[in-house]
């Protein structure tokens, strides 16, 4: 940690062109592959709480750190409460890998604690979800001409086809293919919706787990590492996937509120819902997470990323298979159990 | 034959030890990882009880769906089902497969996450 402190001090001193010392450096628990460090940067006149997000190994980066940093700035310009950027570097000389530094946001970010907070205050869950809807509408309607050209864009500007192609490839590489996922991918491929009128920047991982809230509502949206150009319905659908409800299944949006509340927030900020595309992306992202969990287990088993959490993920695939089959049963409407 | 404790008793002992002797000493990600380890012990304890009959029933269901002998084993039959689902688009077969797969998934959930299948999605399927 001492070396990291020296590296952070050097980096901030260079970009702020003043002497910076580091105090209260602490490793946050968030993030399996990237490290989040909490610290205060002290100058002659200031003492500023910051967060450094460090990617030690570039080959597991989804977005290069400097592109992700530009996404943060894009989101803030769009009116989304993303963390405020202080600086970014891809030079490993400071902390041994790429890094960006943001201002620290004070709020609760652990999903079960967010649920407890929302239960303790009438209307808070609805407010958080409505604000998520508003934030997504702002993000999705912001012109993508301003985005970094290195951000991932779907082939032929067809996000649904790209998503199916990616999942077919990922599923084919798994050591143990799932008939449930095979059937779902076949259905998704045959029932692919029209592309949206225009591509948007899609956060890609907005859920209860990547937000910070306090008793006033939503204060930040984190983890922009898989942001990409795509269909805005993907973000709304992912937020409603059952895996993020933490047993509060009757509240579709992260266990916090119902879907209508999310859609009201989205509409109120100028977003348009397409129910057919929403349903399609809800199934696709449920499949995506099922494959994601199976991939985590495979990475543990082949030794490329040993972790008890990743091993346990393999035994969570059945949860997603159940959710997929139930969603599919709604599409094959004559199926009875 | 091994002396007692049996395998399942040893698993229960490991879970008990982690829960009562280790967990309170830990915080943050190590505490979370230890909770996951305890949960895995409980999964394995249920698997000792249920897996053998579950595997036989899974093979029988797949054998009936595919009209193949269930003696082929569930791993092989699941592979055959994957191939068939990939190769043809037969909606009637998919509907029958869905019913079979749901039964098989429920058997897995009885081990890995009892109660996950209590929720039936009814309120959100038609929207």
Tab-separated table of C-alpha atoms in Angstrom:
chain	number	residue	atom	x	y	z
A	1	UNK	CA	0.000	0.000	0.000
A	2	UNK	CA	2.954	2.309	0.657
A	3	UNK	CA	4.063	2.052	-2.991
A	4	UNK	CA	0.536	2.851	-4.131
A	5	UNK	CA	0.515	5.882	-1.873
A	6	UNK	CA	3.773	7.092	-3.439
A	7	UNK	CA	2.399	6.460	-6.956
A	8	UNK	CA	-0.868	8.271	-6.257
A	9	UNK	CA	0.992	11.197	-4.751
A	10	UNK	CA	3.275	11.423	-7.802
A	11	UNK	CA	0.382	11.196	-10.274
A	12	UNK	CA	-1.765	13.844	-8.570
A	13	UNK	CA	1.205	16.150	-7.975
A	14	UNK	CA	1.934	16.039	-11.714
A	15	UNK	CA	-1.613	16.719	-12.928
A	16	UNK	CA	-2.380	19.360	-10.294
A	17	UNK	CA	1.108	20.874	-10.517
A	18	UNK	CA	1.404	21.112	-6.755
A	19	UNK	CA	2.674	18.899	-3.941
A	20	UNK	CA	0.083	16.290	-2.978
A	21	UNK	CA	0.326	13.883	-0.072
A	22	UNK	CA	-1.939	10.895	0.512
A	23	UNK	CA	-3.672	9.988	3.754
A	24	UNK	CA	-6.183	7.354	4.888
A	25	UNK	CA	-5.431	5.046	1.945
A	26	UNK	CA	-7.751	2.050	2.127
A	27	UNK	CA	-8.746	-0.750	-0.227
A	28	UNK	CA	-12.501	-0.816	-0.905
A	29	UNK	CA	-14.143	-4.210	-1.193
A	30	UNK	CA	-15.829	-3.530	-4.537
A	31	UNK	CA	-14.590	-5.094	-7.754
A	32	UNK	CA	-13.293	-8.602	-8.397
A	33	UNK	CA	-10.616	-7.719	-10.936
A	34	UNK	CA	-10.006	-4.039	-10.542
A	35	UNK	CA	-8.971	-2.433	-7.289
A	36	UNK	CA	-10.760	0.557	-5.875
A	37	UNK	CA	-8.700	2.570	-3.414
A	38	UNK	CA	-10.192	5.191	-1.128
A	39	UNK	CA	-7.946	7.996	0.072
A	40	UNK	CA	-7.652	11.680	0.786
A	41	UNK	CA	-5.430	13.884	-1.339
A	42	UNK	CA	-3.916	16.651	0.758
A	43	UNK	CA	-2.541	19.854	-0.726
A	44	UNK	CA	-1.463	23.061	0.949
A	45	UNK	CA	-5.032	24.353	0.816
A	46	UNK	CA	-7.275	21.297	0.453
A	47	UNK	CA	-8.056	17.807	1.745
A	48	UNK	CA	-10.088	15.981	-0.907
A	49	UNK	CA	-11.700	12.517	-0.626
A	50	UNK	CA	-10.981	10.563	-3.840
A	51	UNK	CA	-11.199	7.087	-5.329
A	52	UNK	CA	-8.579	5.471	-7.560
A	53	UNK	CA	-9.772	2.674	-9.835
A	54	UNK	CA	-6.796	0.570	-10.881
A	55	UNK	CA	-6.651	-2.165	-13.515
A	56	UNK	CA	-3.502	-4.191	-12.814
A	57	UNK	CA	-3.695	-6.353	-15.964
A	58	UNK	CA	-4.593	-4.633	-19.224
A	59	UNK	CA	-5.602	-7.897	-20.958
A	60	UNK	CA	-8.727	-8.190	-18.800
A	61	UNK	CA	-9.866	-4.643	-19.455
A	62	UNK	CA	-13.288	-4.339	-21.052
A	63	UNK	CA	-12.740	-0.712	-21.953
A	64	UNK	CA	-9.289	0.863	-21.842
A	65	UNK	CA	-9.186	3.074	-18.753
A	66	UNK	CA	-8.821	6.286	-20.725
A	67	UNK	CA	-11.906	5.420	-22.803
A	68	UNK	CA	-13.865	4.620	-19.650
A	69	UNK	CA	-12.769	7.963	-18.213
A	70	UNK	CA	-14.094	9.707	-21.326
A	71	UNK	CA	-17.382	7.819	-20.868
A	72	UNK	CA	-17.643	9.222	-17.329
A	73	UNK	CA	-17.261	12.718	-18.695
A	74	UNK	CA	-19.778	12.052	-21.486
A	75	UNK	CA	-22.296	10.794	-18.922
A	76	UNK	CA	-21.851	13.820	-16.690
A	77	UNK	CA	-22.328	16.136	-19.654
A	78	UNK	CA	-25.537	14.235	-20.427
A	79	UNK	CA	-26.785	14.993	-16.910
A	80	UNK	CA	-26.127	11.575	-15.372
A	81	UNK	CA	-24.692	11.398	-11.826
A	82	UNK	CA	-21.472	9.584	-12.780
A	83	UNK	CA	-18.416	10.067	-10.535
A	84	UNK	CA	-16.528	13.300	-11.339
A	85	UNK	CA	-13.199	12.593	-13.008
A	86	UNK	CA	-9.948	13.961	-11.573
A	87	UNK	CA	-7.451	12.329	-13.933
A	88	UNK	CA	-6.557	9.214	-15.890
A	89	UNK	CA	-3.356	7.439	-16.923
A	90	UNK	CA	-2.555	4.337	-18.925
A	91	UNK	CA	1.088	4.557	-17.866
A	92	UNK	CA	1.832	1.760	-15.341
A	93	UNK	CA	4.713	3.717	-13.772
A	94	UNK	CA	2.516	5.174	-11.019
A	95	UNK	CA	0.571	2.230	-9.583
A	96	UNK	CA	1.539	-0.739	-11.777
A	97	UNK	CA	-1.392	-0.469	-14.199
A	98	UNK	CA	-3.915	1.842	-15.815
A	99	UNK	CA	-5.854	4.042	-13.431
A	100	UNK	CA	-8.420	6.775	-13.213
A	101	UNK	CA	-9.122	8.911	-10.181
A	102	UNK	CA	-12.543	10.337	-9.345
A	103	UNK	CA	-14.048	12.393	-6.577
A	104	UNK	CA	-15.503	10.157	-3.889
A	105	UNK	CA	-19.285	9.968	-3.670
A	106	UNK	CA	-20.745	9.454	-0.214
A	107	UNK	CA	-23.707	7.107	-0.223
A	108	UNK	CA	-24.740	3.519	0.341
A	109	UNK	CA	-23.752	1.157	-2.469
A	110	UNK	CA	-24.160	-2.356	-1.011
A	111	UNK	CA	-27.401	-3.766	-2.484
A	112	UNK	CA	-28.885	-5.261	0.693
A	113	UNK	CA	-28.105	-2.075	2.631
A	114	UNK	CA	-29.753	-0.037	-0.134
A	115	UNK	CA	-32.841	-2.215	0.231
A	116	UNK	CA	-32.842	-1.760	4.009
A	117	UNK	CA	-32.491	2.002	3.621
A	118	UNK	CA	-35.325	2.144	1.102
A	119	UNK	CA	-37.564	0.092	3.408
A	120	UNK	CA	-36.873	2.466	6.289
A	121	UNK	CA	-38.156	5.490	4.416
A	122	UNK	CA	-41.520	5.612	2.651
A	123	UNK	CA	-41.197	6.429	-1.023
A	124	UNK	CA	-37.394	6.229	-1.171
A	125	UNK	CA	-37.325	3.064	-3.337
A	126	UNK	CA	-39.719	4.659	-5.823
A	127	UNK	CA	-37.639	7.844	-5.862
A	128	UNK	CA	-34.376	5.982	-6.527
A	129	UNK	CA	-35.933	3.997	-9.367
A	130	UNK	CA	-37.592	7.045	-10.916
A	131	UNK	CA	-34.222	8.832	-10.791
A	132	UNK	CA	-32.574	5.822	-12.463
A	133	UNK	CA	-35.176	6.103	-15.240
A	134	UNK	CA	-34.513	9.827	-15.611
A	135	UNK	CA	-30.739	9.309	-15.654
A	136	UNK	CA	-31.020	6.633	-18.337
A	137	UNK	CA	-33.250	8.854	-20.498
A	138	UNK	CA	-30.676	11.653	-20.260
A	139	UNK	CA	-27.882	9.241	-21.171
A	140	UNK	CA	-29.740	7.638	-24.062
A	141	UNK	CA	-30.805	10.831	-25.781
A	142	UNK	CA	-27.393	12.512	-25.564
A	143	UNK	CA	-25.865	12.624	-29.077
A	144	UNK	CA	-23.280	9.885	-29.551
A	145	UNK	CA	-21.335	12.026	-32.003
A	146	UNK	CA	-19.597	13.351	-28.854
A	147	UNK	CA	-18.431	9.924	-27.670
A	148	UNK	CA	-14.893	8.525	-27.952
A	149	UNK	CA	-14.627	6.731	-31.286
A	150	UNK	CA	-12.959	3.745	-29.617
A	151	UNK	CA	-16.168	2.795	-27.817
A	152	UNK	CA	-17.634	-0.520	-28.994
A	153	UNK	CA	-20.231	-0.181	-31.756
A	154	UNK	CA	-22.388	-3.100	-32.989
A	155	UNK	CA	-21.709	-4.491	-36.449
A	156	UNK	CA	-24.042	-2.968	-39.051
A	157	UNK	CA	-25.466	-0.865	-36.208
A	158	UNK	CA	-27.606	-3.887	-35.269
A	159	UNK	CA	-27.230	-4.294	-31.494
A	160	UNK	CA	-29.577	-7.284	-31.205
A	161	UNK	CA	-27.725	-9.300	-33.853
A	162	UNK	CA	-24.378	-8.391	-32.312
A	163	UNK	CA	-25.583	-9.459	-28.867
A	164	UNK	CA	-26.882	-12.815	-30.125
A	165	UNK	CA	-23.690	-13.463	-32.108
A	166	UNK	CA	-21.539	-12.686	-29.056
A	167	UNK	CA	-23.566	-14.999	-26.821
A	168	UNK	CA	-23.566	-17.838	-29.355
A	169	UNK	CA	-19.783	-17.626	-29.458
A	170	UNK	CA	-19.414	-17.397	-25.671
A	171	UNK	CA	-21.786	-20.318	-25.143
A	172	UNK	CA	-19.968	-22.453	-27.712
A	173	UNK	CA	-16.737	-22.010	-25.749
A	174	UNK	CA	-18.162	-23.272	-22.451
A	175	UNK	CA	-17.109	-26.760	-21.355
A	176	UNK	CA	-20.700	-27.733	-20.509
A	177	UNK	CA	-23.343	-26.344	-22.896
A	178	UNK	CA	-26.805	-25.725	-21.480
A	179	UNK	CA	-29.893	-26.902	-23.409
A	180	UNK	CA	-31.888	-24.098	-21.770
A	181	UNK	CA	-29.472	-21.469	-23.031
A	182	UNK	CA	-29.272	-23.154	-26.439
A	183	UNK	CA	-33.055	-22.975	-26.775
A	184	UNK	CA	-33.196	-19.379	-25.561
A	185	UNK	CA	-30.514	-18.295	-28.037
A	186	UNK	CA	-32.392	-20.003	-30.839
A	187	UNK	CA	-35.598	-18.150	-29.863
A	188	UNK	CA	-33.754	-14.835	-29.511
A	189	UNK	CA	-32.138	-15.290	-32.905
A	190	UNK	CA	-35.462	-16.044	-34.632
A	191	UNK	CA	-37.342	-13.223	-32.890
A	192	UNK	CA	-34.782	-10.480	-33.138
A	193	UNK	CA	-36.437	-7.042	-32.889
A	194	UNK	CA	-35.923	-4.081	-35.178
A	195	UNK	CA	-32.925	-1.939	-34.349
A	196	UNK	CA	-33.658	1.303	-32.487
A	197	UNK	CA	-34.027	4.429	-34.602
A	198	UNK	CA	-30.692	5.629	-33.273
A	199	UNK	CA	-27.922	4.049	-31.243
A	200	UNK	CA	-27.334	5.363	-27.729
A	201	UNK	CA	-24.565	5.073	-25.207
A	202	UNK	CA	-25.681	2.141	-23.069
A	203	UNK	CA	-24.248	1.816	-19.550
A	204	UNK	CA	-24.570	-1.950	-19.819
A	205	UNK	CA	-24.395	-2.758	-16.106
A	206	UNK	CA	-26.797	-0.414	-14.323
A	207	UNK	CA	-28.371	-2.388	-11.483
A	208	UNK	CA	-28.766	-2.483	-7.725
A	209	UNK	CA	-25.068	-2.998	-7.057
A	210	UNK	CA	-23.679	-0.255	-9.272
A	211	UNK	CA	-25.487	2.699	-7.737
A	212	UNK	CA	-24.960	4.806	-4.639
A	213	UNK	CA	-27.920	6.253	-2.775
A	214	UNK	CA	-28.606	8.263	0.353
A	215	UNK	CA	-31.824	9.327	2.031
A	216	UNK	CA	-32.411	11.889	-0.710
A	217	UNK	CA	-32.280	9.254	-3.474
A	218	UNK	CA	-29.791	8.358	-6.226
A	219	UNK	CA	-26.400	10.026	-5.837
A	220	UNK	CA	-24.175	8.148	-8.298
A	221	UNK	CA	-24.033	5.529	-11.033
A	222	UNK	CA	-20.793	3.528	-11.000
A	223	UNK	CA	-18.944	0.979	-13.092
A	224	UNK	CA	-19.038	2.126	-16.670
A	225	UNK	CA	-16.535	-0.490	-17.794
A	226	UNK	CA	-18.858	-2.268	-20.258
A	227	UNK	CA	-20.517	0.851	-21.651
A	228	UNK	CA	-21.107	0.542	-25.393
A	229	UNK	CA	-23.235	1.842	-28.218
A	230	UNK	CA	-26.482	-0.043	-28.452
A	231	UNK	CA	-30.217	-0.243	-27.863
A	232	UNK	CA	-31.423	1.883	-24.922
A	233	UNK	CA	-33.930	-0.838	-23.982
A	234	UNK	CA	-30.955	-2.994	-22.980
A	235	UNK	CA	-30.256	-0.772	-19.945
A	236	UNK	CA	-33.902	-0.732	-18.822
A	237	UNK	CA	-34.182	-4.495	-19.266
A	238	UNK	CA	-30.982	-5.277	-17.351
A	239	UNK	CA	-32.168	-3.153	-14.436
A	240	UNK	CA	-35.293	-5.368	-14.272
A	241	UNK	CA	-33.527	-8.757	-14.426
A	242	UNK	CA	-34.484	-10.869	-11.412
A	243	UNK	CA	-30.896	-11.488	-10.289
A	244	UNK	CA	-30.716	-7.919	-8.930
A	245	UNK	CA	-33.842	-8.045	-6.749
A	246	UNK	CA	-32.233	-9.802	-3.793
A	247	UNK	CA	-35.355	-11.848	-2.959
A	248	UNK	CA	-37.697	-8.846	-3.310
A	249	UNK	CA	-39.105	-10.467	-6.444
A	250	UNK	CA	-42.341	-8.504	-6.548
A	251	UNK	CA	-40.399	-5.297	-7.110
A	252	UNK	CA	-38.965	-5.772	-10.562
A	253	UNK	CA	-36.429	-2.974	-10.459
A	254	UNK	CA	-33.672	-4.079	-8.120
A	255	UNK	CA	-36.164	-5.055	-5.401
A	256	UNK	CA	-36.810	-1.322	-4.970
A	257	UNK	CA	-39.902	-0.489	-7.018
A	258	UNK	CA	-42.051	-1.724	-9.878
A	259	UNK	CA	-41.352	-1.379	-13.550
A	260	UNK	CA	-44.006	1.312	-14.106
A	261	UNK	CA	-42.097	3.631	-11.771
A	262	UNK	CA	-38.930	3.154	-13.813
A	263	UNK	CA	-40.803	3.770	-17.052
A	264	UNK	CA	-42.478	6.899	-15.624
A	265	UNK	CA	-39.079	8.321	-14.752
A	266	UNK	CA	-37.755	7.445	-18.211
A	267	UNK	CA	-40.751	9.054	-19.958
A	268	UNK	CA	-40.613	12.159	-17.800
A	269	UNK	CA	-37.064	12.859	-18.986
A	270	UNK	CA	-37.921	12.379	-22.649
A	271	UNK	CA	-37.256	8.650	-23.139
A	272	UNK	CA	-39.480	6.354	-25.191
A	273	UNK	CA	-40.193	2.764	-24.195
A	274	UNK	CA	-40.545	0.036	-26.812
A	275	UNK	CA	-42.202	-2.873	-24.960
A	276	UNK	CA	-41.298	-5.494	-27.569
A	277	UNK	CA	-37.617	-4.591	-27.549
A	278	UNK	CA	-37.698	-4.342	-23.742
A	279	UNK	CA	-39.020	-7.905	-23.450
A	280	UNK	CA	-36.459	-9.234	-25.929
A	281	UNK	CA	-33.556	-7.566	-24.123
A	282	UNK	CA	-34.857	-8.772	-20.721
A	283	UNK	CA	-34.543	-12.356	-21.939
A	284	UNK	CA	-31.234	-11.700	-23.696
A	285	UNK	CA	-29.630	-10.145	-20.636
A	286	UNK	CA	-30.910	-12.995	-18.423
A	287	UNK	CA	-29.166	-15.401	-20.826
A	288	UNK	CA	-26.103	-13.111	-20.848
A	289	UNK	CA	-25.817	-13.368	-17.077
A	290	UNK	CA	-26.331	-17.145	-17.116
A	291	UNK	CA	-23.450	-17.466	-19.582
A	292	UNK	CA	-21.458	-14.931	-17.557
A	293	UNK	CA	-21.726	-17.032	-14.416
A	294	UNK	CA	-20.754	-20.188	-16.321
A	295	UNK	CA	-17.745	-18.333	-17.769
A	296	UNK	CA	-16.658	-17.287	-14.280
A	297	UNK	CA	-16.707	-20.913	-13.136
A	298	UNK	CA	-14.790	-21.982	-16.264
A	299	UNK	CA	-12.107	-19.371	-15.568
A	300	UNK	CA	-11.734	-20.679	-12.028
A	301	UNK	CA	-11.569	-24.288	-13.209
A	302	UNK	CA	-8.976	-23.686	-15.937
A	303	UNK	CA	-6.842	-21.751	-13.471
A	304	UNK	CA	-6.928	-18.423	-15.274
A	305	UNK	CA	-8.729	-16.722	-12.364
A	306	UNK	CA	-8.906	-18.795	-9.202
A	307	UNK	CA	-11.601	-17.577	-6.814
A	308	UNK	CA	-14.161	-19.226	-4.568
A	309	UNK	CA	-16.713	-16.652	-5.719
A	310	UNK	CA	-16.085	-17.593	-9.370
A	311	UNK	CA	-16.304	-21.313	-8.513
A	312	UNK	CA	-19.617	-20.775	-6.718
A	313	UNK	CA	-20.932	-18.884	-9.765
A	314	UNK	CA	-21.104	-22.189	-11.646
A	315	UNK	CA	-23.720	-23.421	-9.201
A	316	UNK	CA	-25.774	-20.264	-9.726
A	317	UNK	CA	-26.352	-20.963	-13.429
A	318	UNK	CA	-29.449	-23.042	-12.534
A	319	UNK	CA	-31.088	-19.917	-11.049
A	320	UNK	CA	-30.681	-18.143	-14.361
A	321	UNK	CA	-31.852	-21.204	-16.295
A	322	UNK	CA	-35.065	-21.201	-14.258
A	323	UNK	CA	-35.571	-17.466	-14.909
A	324	UNK	CA	-34.879	-17.987	-18.639
A	325	UNK	CA	-37.390	-20.841	-18.888
A	326	UNK	CA	-40.065	-18.804	-17.120
A	327	UNK	CA	-39.484	-15.842	-19.441
A	328	UNK	CA	-39.561	-18.186	-22.448
A	329	UNK	CA	-42.811	-19.721	-21.212
A	330	UNK	CA	-44.348	-16.247	-21.549
A	331	UNK	CA	-43.262	-16.197	-25.194
A	332	UNK	CA	-44.539	-19.740	-25.918
A	333	UNK	CA	-47.840	-18.620	-24.458
A	334	UNK	CA	-49.624	-21.963	-24.860
A	335	UNK	CA	-47.185	-23.859	-22.656
A	336	UNK	CA	-48.775	-25.072	-19.429
A	337	UNK	CA	-46.995	-26.513	-16.413
B	1	UNK	CA	-15.670	-48.276	4.811
B	2	UNK	CA	-14.360	-45.136	6.481
B	3	UNK	CA	-14.869	-44.453	10.149
B	4	UNK	CA	-17.225	-41.705	11.250
B	5	UNK	CA	-17.606	-38.790	10.794
B	6	UNK	CA	-19.104	-39.558	7.390
B	7	UNK	CA	-18.475	-37.274	4.416
B	8	UNK	CA	-21.700	-35.401	5.027
B	9	UNK	CA	-20.924	-35.072	8.732
B	10	UNK	CA	-17.490	-33.675	7.894
B	11	UNK	CA	-19.013	-31.137	5.522
B	12	UNK	CA	-21.449	-30.094	8.213
B	13	UNK	CA	-18.482	-29.763	10.590
B	14	UNK	CA	-16.538	-27.563	8.163
B	15	UNK	CA	-19.581	-25.305	7.695
B	16	UNK	CA	-20.130	-25.150	11.459
B	17	UNK	CA	-16.452	-24.320	12.076
B	18	UNK	CA	-16.404	-21.535	9.481
B	19	UNK	CA	-19.646	-20.094	10.751
B	20	UNK	CA	-18.947	-20.157	14.483
B	21	UNK	CA	-15.157	-19.884	14.725
B	22	UNK	CA	-13.993	-17.987	11.651
B	23	UNK	CA	-16.695	-15.661	10.350
B	24	UNK	CA	-16.674	-13.200	13.226
B	25	UNK	CA	-12.899	-12.756	12.860
B	26	UNK	CA	-13.276	-11.507	9.289
B	27	UNK	CA	-14.627	-8.462	7.524
B	28	UNK	CA	-15.078	-7.142	3.994
B	29	UNK	CA	-14.403	-9.416	1.036
B	30	UNK	CA	-12.861	-12.222	3.138
B	31	UNK	CA	-16.050	-12.391	5.207
B	32	UNK	CA	-18.128	-12.507	2.028
B	33	UNK	CA	-15.933	-15.257	0.563
B	34	UNK	CA	-16.248	-17.282	3.761
B	35	UNK	CA	-20.044	-16.975	3.633
B	36	UNK	CA	-19.856	-18.311	0.077
B	37	UNK	CA	-17.697	-21.229	1.303
B	38	UNK	CA	-20.273	-22.036	4.007
B	39	UNK	CA	-23.047	-21.945	1.417
B	40	UNK	CA	-21.071	-24.326	-0.819
B	41	UNK	CA	-20.803	-26.767	2.097
B	42	UNK	CA	-24.590	-26.650	2.492
B	43	UNK	CA	-25.037	-27.201	-1.252
B	44	UNK	CA	-22.820	-30.290	-1.083
B	45	UNK	CA	-24.714	-31.641	1.929
B	46	UNK	CA	-27.986	-31.407	-0.006
B	47	UNK	CA	-26.256	-32.921	-3.034
B	48	UNK	CA	-25.274	-35.986	-1.021
B	49	UNK	CA	-28.946	-36.485	-0.223
B	50	UNK	CA	-30.553	-35.670	-3.547
B	51	UNK	CA	-28.120	-35.883	-6.444
B	52	UNK	CA	-28.299	-39.592	-7.269
B	53	UNK	CA	-32.083	-39.746	-7.594
B	54	UNK	CA	-32.092	-36.348	-9.337
B	55	UNK	CA	-29.602	-37.520	-11.993
B	56	UNK	CA	-31.627	-40.663	-12.709
B	57	UNK	CA	-34.840	-38.667	-13.068
B	58	UNK	CA	-33.103	-36.103	-15.295
B	59	UNK	CA	-31.890	-38.866	-17.626
B	60	UNK	CA	-35.347	-40.429	-17.728
B	61	UNK	CA	-37.003	-37.127	-18.607
B	62	UNK	CA	-34.432	-36.405	-21.314
B	63	UNK	CA	-34.709	-39.970	-22.640
B	64	UNK	CA	-38.497	-39.601	-22.916
B	65	UNK	CA	-38.221	-36.241	-24.657
B	66	UNK	CA	-35.626	-37.453	-27.138
B	67	UNK	CA	-36.959	-40.989	-27.465
B	68	UNK	CA	-33.526	-42.387	-26.572
B	69	UNK	CA	-32.534	-44.787	-23.820
B	70	UNK	CA	-31.980	-42.951	-20.548
B	71	UNK	CA	-28.988	-45.217	-19.900
B	72	UNK	CA	-26.956	-42.889	-22.114
B	73	UNK	CA	-26.574	-40.630	-19.054
B	74	UNK	CA	-27.701	-37.059	-18.528
B	75	UNK	CA	-24.517	-35.347	-19.761
B	76	UNK	CA	-24.676	-37.141	-23.121
B	77	UNK	CA	-28.446	-36.651	-23.433
B	78	UNK	CA	-28.140	-32.928	-22.660
B	79	UNK	CA	-25.544	-32.679	-25.439
B	80	UNK	CA	-27.891	-34.441	-27.882
B	81	UNK	CA	-30.700	-32.074	-26.854
B	82	UNK	CA	-28.445	-29.047	-27.423
B	83	UNK	CA	-27.577	-30.328	-30.910
B	84	UNK	CA	-31.231	-30.922	-31.772
B	85	UNK	CA	-32.304	-27.490	-30.515
B	86	UNK	CA	-29.536	-25.859	-32.551
B	87	UNK	CA	-30.247	-27.770	-35.745
B	88	UNK	CA	-34.004	-27.527	-36.091
B	89	UNK	CA	-36.684	-24.989	-35.414
B	90	UNK	CA	-39.586	-27.131	-34.242
B	91	UNK	CA	-41.738	-25.024	-31.946
B	92	UNK	CA	-43.824	-27.977	-30.729
B	93	UNK	CA	-40.648	-29.815	-29.748
B	94	UNK	CA	-39.338	-26.665	-28.033
B	95	UNK	CA	-42.524	-26.412	-25.978
B	96	UNK	CA	-42.129	-30.023	-24.834
B	97	UNK	CA	-38.415	-29.433	-24.200
B	98	UNK	CA	-39.281	-26.410	-22.087
B	99	UNK	CA	-41.443	-28.505	-19.776
B	100	UNK	CA	-38.702	-31.150	-19.446
B	101	UNK	CA	-35.959	-28.598	-18.876
B	102	UNK	CA	-38.009	-26.849	-16.221
B	103	UNK	CA	-38.377	-30.100	-14.288
B	104	UNK	CA	-34.638	-30.731	-14.585
B	105	UNK	CA	-33.762	-27.219	-13.468
B	106	UNK	CA	-36.084	-27.539	-10.473
B	107	UNK	CA	-34.165	-30.675	-9.459
B	108	UNK	CA	-30.908	-28.716	-9.599
B	109	UNK	CA	-32.427	-25.822	-7.641
B	110	UNK	CA	-33.535	-28.179	-4.859
B	111	UNK	CA	-29.805	-28.601	-4.243
B	112	UNK	CA	-28.270	-25.244	-5.113
B	113	UNK	CA	-31.016	-22.731	-4.232
B	114	UNK	CA	-34.144	-24.175	-2.616
B	115	UNK	CA	-37.062	-21.771	-2.994
B	116	UNK	CA	-35.760	-19.989	-6.106
B	117	UNK	CA	-38.606	-21.596	-8.080
B	118	UNK	CA	-41.305	-20.292	-5.699
B	119	UNK	CA	-41.518	-17.157	-7.845
B	120	UNK	CA	-43.440	-17.752	-11.077
B	121	UNK	CA	-43.013	-14.445	-12.982
B	122	UNK	CA	-46.783	-14.356	-13.643
B	123	UNK	CA	-47.153	-10.639	-12.973
B	124	UNK	CA	-44.457	-9.661	-15.454
B	125	UNK	CA	-44.782	-12.194	-18.271
B	126	UNK	CA	-47.578	-10.498	-20.166
B	127	UNK	CA	-45.930	-7.102	-20.304
